[in-house]
Coordinates of C-alpha atoms in Angstrom, one line a residue:
M547 CA 52.0 -35.9 71.1
V548 CA 55.7 -36.7 71.4
G549 CA 57.2 -38.4 74.5
G550 CA 54.0 -37.8 76.4
V551 CA 54.1 -34.1 75.6
N552 CA 51.2 -32.6 73.6
F553 CA 52.6 -30.1 71.1
G554 CA 49.1 -29.3 69.8
D555 CA 48.0 -29.4 66.1
L556 CA 50.7 -29.4 63.5
E557 CA 50.0 -28.8 59.8
V558 CA 52.6 -29.2 57.0
R559 CA 51.9 -28.2 53.4
I560 CA 54.4 -28.6 50.5
T561 CA 53.7 -27.1 47.1
D562 CA 55.5 -28.0 43.9
R563 CA 54.1 -26.3 40.8
F564 CA 55.3 -26.0 37.2
V565 CA 53.7 -23.7 34.6
D566 CA 54.7 -24.0 31.0
G567 CA 55.5 -20.7 29.3
R568 CA 53.1 -21.5 26.5
F569 CA 50.2 -22.0 29.0
S570 CA 47.4 -19.5 28.7
S571 CA 44.7 -19.5 31.4
T572 CA 41.1 -18.5 30.8
D573 CA 41.0 -17.0 34.3
R574 CA 43.4 -15.9 37.0
Y575 CA 44.9 -18.8 38.9
N576 CA 47.1 -16.8 41.3
D577 CA 45.7 -14.7 44.1
V578 CA 45.6 -10.9 43.7
E579 CA 48.8 -10.3 45.8
F580 CA 50.8 -13.0 44.2
A581 CA 53.1 -10.8 42.2
R582 CA 53.7 -8.4 45.1
A583 CA 54.3 -11.3 47.6
W584 CA 57.1 -12.7 45.4
N585 CA 58.3 -9.3 44.0
I586 CA 58.0 -10.4 40.4
E587 CA 56.8 -8.7 37.2
S588 CA 53.8 -9.9 35.2
E589 CA 54.1 -13.1 33.1
D590 CA 56.8 -12.9 30.4
G591 CA 56.3 -16.3 28.6
S592 CA 59.0 -18.2 30.5
D593 CA 58.6 -21.5 32.2
E594 CA 57.8 -21.0 35.9
S595 CA 58.5 -23.4 38.8
L596 CA 57.3 -22.8 42.4
R597 CA 58.3 -24.8 45.4
E598 CA 57.1 -23.8 48.9
A599 CA 56.8 -25.4 52.3
I600 CA 54.4 -24.1 55.0
V601 CA 54.4 -25.2 58.6
T602 CA 51.7 -24.2 61.1
L603 CA 51.7 -25.1 64.8
Q604 CA 48.9 -24.5 67.3
P605 CA 50.2 -25.6 70.7
H606 CA 47.3 -24.0 72.5
R607 CA 43.8 -23.0 71.4
H608 CA 44.7 -19.3 71.9
L609 CA 48.1 -19.5 70.2
R610 CA 49.1 -20.2 66.6
V611 CA 52.5 -19.8 64.9
G612 CA 53.5 -20.4 61.3
A613 CA 56.5 -20.2 59.0
S614 CA 57.2 -20.8 55.3
L615 CA 60.0 -21.0 52.9
G616 CA 59.6 -20.9 49.1
R617 CA 61.4 -20.3 45.9
L618 CA 60.0 -19.2 42.5
E619 CA 62.0 -19.4 39.3
R620 CA 61.4 -18.4 35.7
T621 CA 63.8 -19.9 33.3
G622 CA 66.4 -17.4 32.2
S623 CA 64.3 -14.5 33.6
L624 CA 64.2 -14.1 37.4
S625 CA 64.3 -15.9 40.7
S626 CA 62.8 -15.1 44.1
T627 CA 63.2 -16.6 47.5
K628 CA 60.7 -15.8 50.3
W629 CA 60.7 -16.5 54.0
T630 CA 57.7 -15.7 56.2
F631 CA 56.7 -15.9 59.8
D632 CA 53.4 -15.1 61.5
G633 CA 52.0 -15.6 65.0
L634 CA 48.7 -15.0 66.7
F635 CA 47.6 -15.0 70.3
S636 CA 43.9 -14.4 70.8
D637 CA 42.1 -14.6 74.1
S638 CA 38.5 -14.2 73.0
S639 CA 37.7 -12.3 76.1
R640 CA 40.4 -9.7 76.4
T641 CA 43.8 -9.9 74.6
R642 CA 44.8 -10.2 71.0
I643 CA 48.4 -10.0 69.7
S644 CA 49.4 -10.6 66.1
L645 CA 52.8 -10.4 64.3
A646 CA 53.8 -11.2 60.7
S647 CA 57.1 -10.8 58.9
D648 CA 58.2 -11.4 55.3
L649 CA 61.6 -11.4 53.7
V650 CA 61.9 -11.6 49.9
R651 CA 65.1 -11.7 47.9
S652 CA 64.8 -11.6 44.2
E653 CA 67.0 -11.2 41.1
N654 CA 65.8 -10.0 37.7
I655 CA 68.1 -11.1 35.0
Y656 CA 66.5 -9.1 32.2
Q657 CA 66.7 -5.8 34.2
A658 CA 70.0 -6.8 35.9
T659 CA 68.6 -5.9 39.3
S660 CA 68.6 -7.5 42.7
T661 CA 66.1 -6.6 45.5
N662 CA 65.7 -7.2 49.2
W663 CA 62.3 -6.5 50.6
V664 CA 61.3 -6.8 54.2
R665 CA 57.7 -6.4 55.3
E666 CA 56.5 -6.4 58.9
R667 CA 53.2 -5.8 60.5
G668 CA 51.5 -6.5 63.8
G669 CA 49.1 -5.3 66.4
A670 CA 47.9 -5.7 69.9
S671 CA 44.7 -4.9 71.8
Y672 CA 43.5 -5.4 75.4
Q673 CA 40.0 -5.0 76.8
L674 CA 40.0 -3.0 80.1
W675 CA 36.5 -2.4 81.5
H676 CA 34.5 -0.7 78.7
L677 CA 37.7 0.4 76.9
Q678 CA 39.8 -1.4 74.4
P679 CA 43.2 0.3 73.7
S680 CA 45.1 -1.0 70.7
M681 CA 48.4 -0.5 68.9
R682 CA 49.1 -1.4 65.3
F683 CA 52.3 -1.0 63.3
E684 CA 53.3 -1.7 59.7
A685 CA 56.8 -1.3 58.1
E686 CA 58.4 -2.1 54.8
D687 CA 61.9 -1.7 53.5
R688 CA 62.5 -2.3 49.8
R689 CA 66.0 -1.9 48.4
Q690 CA 66.6 -2.4 44.7
R691 CA 70.0 -2.2 43.1
L692 CA 71.7 -2.9 39.8
T693 CA 73.8 -6.1 40.1
S694 CA 76.8 -4.1 38.9
G695 CA 76.6 -1.4 41.5
D696 CA 75.5 -0.6 45.1
S697 CA 73.4 2.6 44.6
L698 CA 69.7 2.3 45.1
S699 CA 67.5 2.6 42.1
R700 CA 64.0 3.8 41.6
G701 CA 61.5 1.6 43.2
S702 CA 63.3 1.5 46.5
F703 CA 61.4 2.9 49.5
R704 CA 60.9 2.5 53.2
F705 CA 58.1 3.4 55.5
L706 CA 57.0 3.0 59.1
E707 CA 53.5 3.5 60.4
V708 CA 52.5 3.3 64.0
A709 CA 48.8 3.7 65.0
P710 CA 47.5 3.7 68.6
G711 CA 43.8 3.5 69.0
L712 CA 41.0 3.3 71.5
T713 CA 37.5 1.7 71.2
V714 CA 34.7 2.2 73.7
L715 CA 32.8 -1.1 74.2
K716 CA 29.5 -2.1 75.8
T717 CA 27.8 1.3 75.3
E718 CA 25.0 0.0 73.1
P719 CA 23.4 1.4 71.1
F720 CA 26.5 3.6 70.7
A721 CA 29.9 2.6 69.3
I722 CA 32.9 4.9 69.4
A723 CA 36.4 4.4 68.1
G724 CA 39.4 6.5 67.4
E725 CA 42.9 6.0 66.0
V726 CA 46.0 8.2 65.4
Q727 CA 48.4 7.1 62.6
F728 CA 52.0 8.3 62.6
R729 CA 53.7 7.6 59.3
T730 CA 57.2 8.3 57.9
E731 CA 58.2 7.4 54.3
D732 CA 61.5 7.5 52.6
S733 CA 62.2 7.3 48.8
A734 CA 65.2 6.8 46.6
M735 CA 67.0 9.9 45.7
H736 CA 70.6 10.2 44.3
G737 CA 71.2 6.5 45.1
T738 CA 70.2 6.5 48.7
L739 CA 67.0 6.5 50.8
R740 CA 66.0 10.0 51.9
R741 CA 63.1 11.2 54.0
A742 CA 60.1 12.0 51.8
F743 CA 57.5 13.1 54.2
R744 CA 55.9 12.7 57.7
A745 CA 52.2 12.4 58.1
V746 CA 49.8 12.3 61.0
T747 CA 46.3 11.0 60.4
Q748 CA 43.5 11.1 62.9
L749 CA 40.5 8.8 62.5
Y750 CA 37.3 9.0 64.5
E751 CA 34.2 6.9 64.2
F752 CA 30.8 7.0 65.8
R753 CA 27.8 4.7 65.3
L754 CA 24.2 4.6 66.6
Q755 CA 22.4 1.3 65.8
D756 CA 18.7 0.7 65.9
W757 CA 17.6 3.2 68.4
N758 CA 13.9 4.0 68.1
S759 CA 13.9 3.1 64.4
F760 CA 16.9 5.4 63.9
S761 CA 20.5 4.4 63.0
S762 CA 23.4 6.6 62.1
S763 CA 27.2 6.5 61.5
A764 CA 29.7 9.3 61.2
S765 CA 33.5 9.2 60.6
L766 CA 36.1 11.9 60.5
S767 CA 39.6 11.7 59.0
L768 CA 42.2 14.4 59.4
R769 CA 45.6 14.0 57.7
Q770 CA 48.5 16.4 57.8
T771 CA 51.5 15.7 55.5
E772 CA 54.8 17.6 55.8
L773 CA 57.3 17.1 53.0
S774 CA 61.0 17.1 53.5
H775 CA 63.1 19.9 52.0
D776 CA 64.6 17.7 49.3
F777 CA 61.2 16.5 48.0
A778 CA 59.6 19.9 48.3
Q779 CA 62.2 21.2 45.9
S780 CA 60.9 18.7 43.3
G781 CA 57.6 20.6 43.0
N782 CA 55.6 18.7 45.6
V783 CA 53.8 20.5 48.4
S784 CA 52.7 19.6 51.9
T785 CA 49.0 18.9 52.1
N786 CA 46.2 18.8 54.7
T787 CA 43.3 16.4 53.9
I788 CA 39.9 16.3 55.6
L789 CA 37.4 13.6 55.0
V790 CA 33.9 13.6 56.6
R791 CA 31.3 11.0 56.1
S792 CA 27.8 10.6 57.7
Q793 CA 25.0 8.2 57.0
S794 CA 21.6 8.1 58.7
R795 CA 18.4 6.2 58.4
Y796 CA 15.0 6.7 60.0
A797 CA 12.2 4.2 59.4
P798 CA 9.3 4.5 62.0
L799 CA 5.7 3.4 61.9
R800 CA 6.4 0.0 60.4
R801 CA 8.5 1.7 57.7
M802 CA 5.7 3.8 56.5
I803 CA 8.3 6.5 56.5
D804 CA 11.7 5.5 55.2
F805 CA 14.3 8.3 55.2
D806 CA 18.0 7.9 54.2
A807 CA 20.6 10.6 54.2
L808 CA 24.3 10.5 53.1
Y809 CA 26.8 13.3 53.5
E810 CA 30.5 13.3 52.5
F811 CA 33.0 16.1 52.4
A812 CA 36.7 16.0 51.5
R813 CA 39.4 18.7 51.4
E814 CA 42.3 17.4 49.3
R815 CA 44.5 18.0 46.3
S816 CA 43.2 16.8 42.9
A817 CA 43.7 17.5 39.2
P818 CA 41.4 18.9 36.6
M819 CA 40.0 16.4 34.2
K820 CA 40.5 16.1 30.4
R821 CA 38.5 14.0 27.9
V822 CA 40.6 11.8 25.6
F823 CA 39.5 9.3 23.0
V824 CA 41.0 5.8 23.1
R825 CA 40.9 3.5 20.1
V826 CA 39.2 0.1 20.6
P827 CA 38.3 -2.8 18.2
K828 CA 35.7 -1.7 15.6
G829 CA 32.1 -2.2 16.8
T830 CA 33.0 -2.0 20.5
G831 CA 33.2 1.8 20.8
N832 CA 30.7 4.6 20.5
F833 CA 32.7 7.2 18.6
I834 CA 34.3 7.5 15.2
Y835 CA 37.1 9.8 14.0
R836 CA 36.0 12.0 11.1
G837 CA 39.6 13.1 10.4
D838 CA 41.6 16.3 10.9
T839 CA 38.9 18.6 9.7
N840 CA 40.6 21.8 11.0
Q841 CA 44.0 20.6 9.7
N842 CA 45.9 21.4 12.9
G843 CA 47.5 18.0 13.0
L844 CA 45.8 17.1 16.3
P845 CA 42.8 14.9 17.0
D846 CA 40.4 17.5 18.6
E847 CA 37.2 16.6 20.5
S848 CA 35.0 18.2 17.8
E849 CA 36.4 15.7 15.2
F850 CA 35.0 12.7 17.0
E851 CA 31.4 11.8 16.2
Q852 CA 29.1 9.6 18.3
T853 CA 27.7 6.5 16.5
R854 CA 25.5 3.5 17.3
F855 CA 27.2 0.6 15.7
E856 CA 30.6 1.2 14.0
G857 CA 32.4 3.0 16.8
D858 CA 36.1 2.3 17.2
Y859 CA 36.8 5.0 19.9
V860 CA 35.6 5.4 23.5
S861 CA 35.7 8.5 25.6
V862 CA 37.6 8.4 28.9
F863 CA 38.4 11.0 31.5
L864 CA 42.0 11.4 32.7
A865 CA 43.4 13.6 35.4
D866 CA 45.8 16.4 34.4
E867 CA 49.3 16.4 35.8
Q868 CA 48.9 19.6 37.9
L869 CA 47.4 19.1 41.4
I870 CA 45.4 21.9 42.9
P871 CA 43.5 22.2 46.3
V872 CA 39.9 21.2 45.9
S873 CA 36.9 20.7 48.1
D874 CA 34.5 17.8 47.3
V875 CA 31.0 17.4 48.8
K876 CA 28.4 14.7 48.1
V877 CA 24.8 14.7 49.5
G878 CA 22.2 12.1 49.0
I879 CA 18.6 12.1 50.4
R880 CA 15.9 9.5 49.8
F881 CA 12.5 10.0 51.4
R882 CA 9.8 7.4 50.8
V883 CA 6.2 7.4 52.2
T884 CA 4.1 4.2 52.0
P885 CA 0.9 4.6 54.0
N886 CA -0.3 1.1 53.2
R887 CA 2.4 -0.3 55.6
W888 CA 0.9 1.4 58.6
L889 CA -2.9 1.8 58.0
S890 CA -5.1 -0.9 59.6
Q891 CA -7.0 -3.5 57.5
S892 CA -10.4 -2.0 58.3
R893 CA -10.2 1.4 56.5
S894 CA -12.3 4.4 55.9
P895 CA -12.8 5.8 52.4
V896 CA -10.0 8.3 53.1
E897 CA -7.7 5.6 54.4
K898 CA -8.3 3.6 51.3
I899 CA -7.3 6.5 49.1
L900 CA -4.1 7.0 51.1
A901 CA -3.3 3.3 51.0
A902 CA -3.4 3.4 47.2
L903 CA -0.8 6.2 47.2
S904 CA 3.0 6.2 47.9
S905 CA 5.7 8.6 47.0
E906 CA 9.5 8.7 46.8
T907 CA 11.8 11.7 46.7
V908 CA 15.4 11.5 45.7
V909 CA 17.9 14.4 46.0
R910 CA 21.5 14.1 45.0
I911 CA 24.1 16.9 45.1
E912 CA 27.7 16.5 44.1
E913 CA 30.2 19.3 43.8
R914 CA 34.0 19.4 43.3
G915 CA 35.6 22.8 43.1
T916 CA 38.3 25.2 43.9
D917 CA 36.3 27.7 46.0
P918 CA 38.8 29.5 48.3
D919 CA 36.3 29.2 51.2
P920 CA 35.6 25.5 51.8
E921 CA 32.6 26.3 54.0
N922 CA 30.7 27.3 50.9
L923 CA 30.7 23.6 49.9
S924 CA 30.7 22.0 53.3
L925 CA 27.7 24.1 54.5
L926 CA 25.9 23.5 51.1
R927 CA 25.6 27.1 50.1
L928 CA 24.0 26.2 46.7
S929 CA 24.4 29.7 45.3
R930 CA 28.2 28.9 45.1
F931 CA 27.6 25.6 43.3
L932 CA 27.9 25.0 39.5
N933 CA 30.0 28.1 39.3
D934 CA 31.8 28.8 36.0
S935 CA 35.0 30.0 37.7
T936 CA 35.4 27.6 40.7
T937 CA 33.5 24.4 39.9
I938 CA 35.4 21.5 38.4
S939 CA 32.4 19.1 38.2
G940 CA 29.0 19.3 39.8
T941 CA 25.6 17.7 39.6
Q942 CA 22.2 18.5 41.2
L943 CA 19.4 16.0 40.8
L944 CA 15.8 16.0 42.1
T945 CA 13.4 13.1 41.3
Q946 CA 9.9 13.0 42.6
D947 CA 7.8 9.8 42.1
V948 CA 4.1 9.4 43.0
H949 CA 2.9 5.8 42.8
V950 CA -0.8 4.7 42.6
F951 CA -1.5 1.0 43.5
D952 CA 2.3 0.4 43.5
S953 CA 2.0 -3.1 45.0
D954 CA -1.0 -4.2 42.8
P955 CA 0.2 -6.4 39.9
S956 CA -3.1 -5.9 37.9
L957 CA -2.8 -2.1 37.6
S958 CA -0.3 0.4 38.8
M959 CA 0.8 4.0 37.8
R960 CA 3.8 6.1 38.4
F961 CA 4.0 9.8 37.9
R962 CA 7.6 11.2 37.8
F963 CA 9.2 14.6 37.7
S964 CA 13.0 14.7 37.4
E965 CA 15.3 17.6 37.0
K966 CA 19.1 17.4 36.7
R967 CA 21.6 20.3 36.4
G968 CA 25.3 19.7 35.8
F969 CA 28.5 21.4 35.1
V970 CA 32.0 20.0 34.2
R971 CA 35.1 21.9 33.4
F972 CA 37.7 20.1 31.3
V973 CA 41.1 21.3 30.3
G974 CA 40.3 23.7 27.5
N975 CA 36.5 23.3 27.6
A976 CA 33.5 23.5 29.9
E977 CA 30.0 21.9 29.6
R978 CA 26.8 22.9 31.3
G979 CA 23.8 20.6 31.1
Y980 CA 20.2 20.5 32.0
V981 CA 17.8 17.6 31.8
R982 CA 14.1 17.6 32.8
E983 CA 11.7 14.7 32.6
R984 CA 8.0 14.5 33.2
S985 CA 6.5 11.1 32.6
V986 CA 3.7 8.7 33.4
R987 CA 4.1 4.9 33.4
I988 CA 1.1 2.6 33.4
R989 CA 1.4 -1.1 34.0
A990 CA -1.6 -3.4 33.6
Q991 CA -2.2 -7.1 33.6
L992 CA -5.1 -7.3 31.1
L993 CA -5.4 -11.0 31.2
R994 CA -3.5 -13.8 33.0
E995 CA -1.3 -14.2 29.9
I996 CA -1.3 -10.6 28.6
G997 CA 0.5 -7.6 30.2
N998 CA 1.1 -4.1 29.1
Q999 CA 3.4 -1.2 30.0
T1000 CA 2.9 2.3 28.5
D1001 CA 5.1 5.3 29.0
I1002 CA 4.3 8.9 28.2
V1003 CA 7.4 11.1 28.5
N1004 CA 8.0 14.8 28.1
K1005 CA 11.7 15.6 28.2
A1006 CA 14.0 18.6 27.8
D1007 CA 17.7 18.0 27.2
R1008 CA 20.1 20.9 26.9
L1009 CA 23.9 21.1 26.8
F1010 CA 26.0 24.2 26.3
T1011 CA 29.8 24.2 25.8
S1012 CA 32.4 26.9 26.0
E1013 CA 34.0 25.7 22.7
I1014 CA 32.4 24.7 19.5
S1015 CA 31.3 21.1 19.9
P1016 CA 29.0 18.6 18.2
R1017 CA 27.6 17.8 21.6
R1018 CA 25.8 21.1 21.9
R1019 CA 22.1 20.7 21.9
D1020 CA 18.8 22.2 22.9
L1021 CA 16.1 19.4 22.7
E1022 CA 12.5 19.2 23.6
S1023 CA 10.8 15.8 23.1
N1024 CA 7.5 14.0 23.6
E1025 CA 7.3 10.3 23.5
L1026 CA 4.6 7.6 23.7
R1027 CA 5.8 4.0 24.1
T1028 CA 3.7 0.9 24.7
E1029 CA 4.7 -2.8 24.9
F1030 CA 2.5 -5.9 25.2
S1031 CA 3.8 -9.2 26.5
Y1032 CA 1.9 -12.5 25.9
R1033 CA 2.9 -15.7 27.8
P1034 CA 0.6 -18.6 26.6
L1035 CA 3.0 -21.1 28.4
S1036 CA 5.7 -20.6 30.9
E1037 CA 8.4 -21.4 28.3
W1038 CA 7.1 -19.0 25.7
E1039 CA 6.9 -15.3 25.6
V1040 CA 5.9 -13.0 22.8
A1041 CA 6.4 -9.3 23.1
F1042 CA 5.5 -6.6 20.7
G1043 CA 5.3 -2.8 20.9
T1044 CA 5.6 0.5 19.2
A1045 CA 6.9 4.0 20.1
L1046 CA 6.2 7.5 18.7
S1047 CA 8.3 10.5 19.5
Q1048 CA 8.7 14.1 18.4
V1049 CA 11.9 15.9 19.1
S1050 CA 12.6 19.6 18.5
N1051 CA 16.1 21.0 18.4
L1052 CA 16.9 24.8 18.6
R1053 CA 20.6 25.2 17.9
S1054 CA 22.3 28.3 16.4
G1055 CA 18.9 29.8 15.9
I1056 CA 17.7 27.1 13.5
K1057 CA 14.8 25.0 14.7
A1058 CA 14.6 21.4 13.4
E1059 CA 12.1 18.7 14.2
A1060 CA 12.5 15.0 14.2
N1061 CA 9.6 12.5 14.0
L1062 CA 10.6 9.1 15.2
N1063 CA 8.7 5.8 15.3
D1064 CA 9.6 2.2 15.8
Q1065 CA 7.9 -1.1 16.1
F1066 CA 9.3 -4.5 17.3
I1067 CA 8.3 -8.0 17.9
R1068 CA 10.3 -10.4 20.1
L1069 CA 10.0 -14.1 20.7
T1070 CA 11.6 -15.9 23.6
Y1071 CA 11.7 -19.6 24.3
S1072 CA 13.2 -20.9 27.5
L1073 CA 14.5 -24.4 27.5
P1074 CA 13.7 -26.5 30.6
V1075 CA 17.4 -27.6 31.0
G1076 CA 19.0 -24.1 31.3
G1077 CA 18.9 -22.5 27.9
Q1078 CA 17.1 -19.7 26.1
L1079 CA 16.4 -18.9 22.4
R1080 CA 15.5 -15.3 21.4
G1081 CA 14.6 -13.7 18.2
E1082 CA 13.7 -10.1 17.5
V1083 CA 12.8 -7.9 14.5
L1084 CA 12.8 -4.1 14.9
R1085 CA 11.8 -1.4 12.4
E1086 CA 12.8 2.3 13.0
E1087 CA 12.0 5.4 11.0
A1088 CA 13.4 8.9 11.4
Q1089 CA 12.4 12.0 9.5
V1090 CA 13.9 15.4 10.1
A1091 CA 12.5 18.7 8.9
T1092 CA 13.4 22.4 9.3
G1093 CA 11.5 25.5 8.5
S1094 CA 12.6 25.3 4.9
G1095 CA 11.6 21.7 4.5
T1096 CA 13.2 18.3 4.8
S1097 CA 16.9 18.4 5.8
S1098 CA 19.7 15.9 6.2
G1099 CA 22.2 18.2 7.9
E1100 CA 24.3 17.4 11.0
Y1101 CA 22.6 17.2 14.3
P1102 CA 23.6 16.1 17.8
F1103 CA 23.5 12.4 18.4
E1104 CA 20.7 12.7 21.0
F1105 CA 18.4 14.4 18.4
T1106 CA 17.6 11.1 16.8
N1107 CA 19.4 8.8 19.2
G1108 CA 21.9 8.1 16.5
R1109 CA 19.3 6.9 13.9
V1110 CA 20.0 7.7 10.3
I1111 CA 17.4 9.6 8.3
G1112 CA 15.0 7.2 6.8
K1113 CA 14.1 3.6 7.7
T1114 CA 16.3 1.2 9.6
Y1115 CA 15.6 -2.5 10.1
Q1116 CA 17.3 -4.7 12.6
W1117 CA 17.0 -8.4 13.3
R1118 CA 18.6 -10.5 16.0
L1119 CA 18.8 -14.2 16.9
A1120 CA 20.5 -15.4 20.0
F1121 CA 20.9 -18.7 21.8
D1122 CA 22.3 -19.2 25.3
Y1123 CA 22.9 -22.6 26.8
R1124 CA 24.4 -23.6 30.1
I1125 CA 26.2 -26.9 29.4
S1126 CA 27.0 -27.4 33.1
Q1127 CA 27.2 -25.3 36.2
Y1128 CA 30.5 -23.9 35.1
I1129 CA 30.3 -23.8 31.3
Q1130 CA 28.0 -21.5 29.2
L1131 CA 27.7 -21.4 25.5
S1132 CA 26.4 -18.3 23.6
V1133 CA 25.7 -18.0 19.9
G1134 CA 24.3 -14.8 18.3
Y1135 CA 23.6 -13.2 15.0
D1136 CA 22.7 -9.5 14.3
G1137 CA 21.7 -7.9 11.1
R1138 CA 20.8 -4.4 10.2
L1139 CA 19.8 -2.3 7.2
E1140 CA 20.1 1.5 7.6
G1141 CA 18.6 3.8 5.0
E1142 CA 20.4 3.4 1.7
R1143 CA 23.4 1.7 3.2
P1144 CA 24.2 -1.9 2.5
A1145 CA 23.1 -4.5 4.9
V1146 CA 25.5 -5.5 7.7
H1147 CA 25.6 -9.0 9.2
T1148 CA 27.5 -9.9 12.4
G1149 CA 27.8 -13.3 14.0
R1150 CA 29.5 -14.3 17.2
A1151 CA 30.0 -17.4 19.3
E1152 CA 31.6 -17.8 22.7
A1153 CA 32.0 -20.3 25.5
K1154 CA 32.6 -19.2 29.1
A1155 CA 34.1 -21.3 31.8
F1156 CA 33.6 -20.3 35.4
F1157 CA 36.2 -21.4 38.0

């Protein structure tokens, strides 16, 4: 209050920060948009000083305005000055108006450039009866020049987006909203800003919440982009994009039935994928390079071999440069039935049997392709999916679980059938896969201190490629795995178990068989003050035989899960300790002895600080 006049709440903040160029932080100390807000590059090792003053005034509870002025300098590198203004008027019952504006002027000495960047955004909405019309706008104008000239350089752009919208209120349980976005964008060409494209985007959204145990949401996005003549000559093309998303859930009868469904469809431009191998520190990857075996001077995919421990390459997928029209559909369905949630406590023999059973079905379909008729994908015509000529990538998964005594900790069983089909087309190669699993899992609490989990798995794993590849496989396996856990005290746990598996591989007409077994024992001690000590010893054995006897030839990685022929021993010791709420110390030691190879010992220690 000044002179008897109440000006409201006033807040003034002044920041003066200096960061030495030699400073190295263990974590990010600037917000995510810091570099963009000040129009600066990443850290370059120079001393940095930041001075900023922020003033916020709230003369009325519905009105707030603010302004700021700041300057950032990096010694001998760059400087940036920023002015900002923002205002907000919000009547909680009807009206909301917001406005924000930024002006940034920066100079980069290394690149000999100067930049003026203006950013503006705002919006307004007003509630009228059950309708809420709104208007939103956003604009940016970034002009970058060489200090020795006046022509605009790359990185300059300008855009304006105006978006009127309408929301229907107080129609519970329904909610409806729509918005139309008009956008123009200019880019630098021949030293000036020229029109790049015009785009019109329509957004519609519908929601139904908690109506008779049913809820649903649906959204539709239609975008039409028209390129200017100048940019169309550069090889770009105008595009029309369609995005559809629908999600529903139905859970009646006290959730005895729980049904979820998801549907997404998109029509856009995308690029085919290609697999490339990127070098990483040794021991952190899962591939090794065997060398130029075909002597063509190029690192081909067939020359990379998957490994368990010594990998120094990882496989990544990158998009090719050429964009093509594609359709993309994703469907997910989960259906769970749990009779125990609905049946009464006094049950007949039939009801007791039903109460002990529950089931869950999961279906997932994903397809991305170049089918000339988008309806084949949008209407889920599965005969057109996983097609050699039109599919870029696709997956079809079906999982059916039947549980017996699912909620009983003393004894429970799970019967599973799972089938997955997939196809992916890379640049220069294509892969078609099939995985089927039939398994039984039994969990039992034999005594208060002793528990057991046993898995019996029958699995088929097939992968066919259009080009010669070490990834080709045709595997059939049977596995028995059991694990016991013993907890004499709450701080101590001893676990031990064994696994036996038999894997058959039929590739290139030669049948091979792998017999695998492993045993382990693990000891865990939990400290009462936030630490844990773990020790484990593991023995593995792999033997491979063909029709002509024992063989040590080359097989796909999945045939033995990367195990070498013979016996492998592994031992581990790890200690984790939380010194405080924000500091954690970890020390570990790993050792292994594979077949006739020399023993390998690895130690590590790290401290983590959380801010």
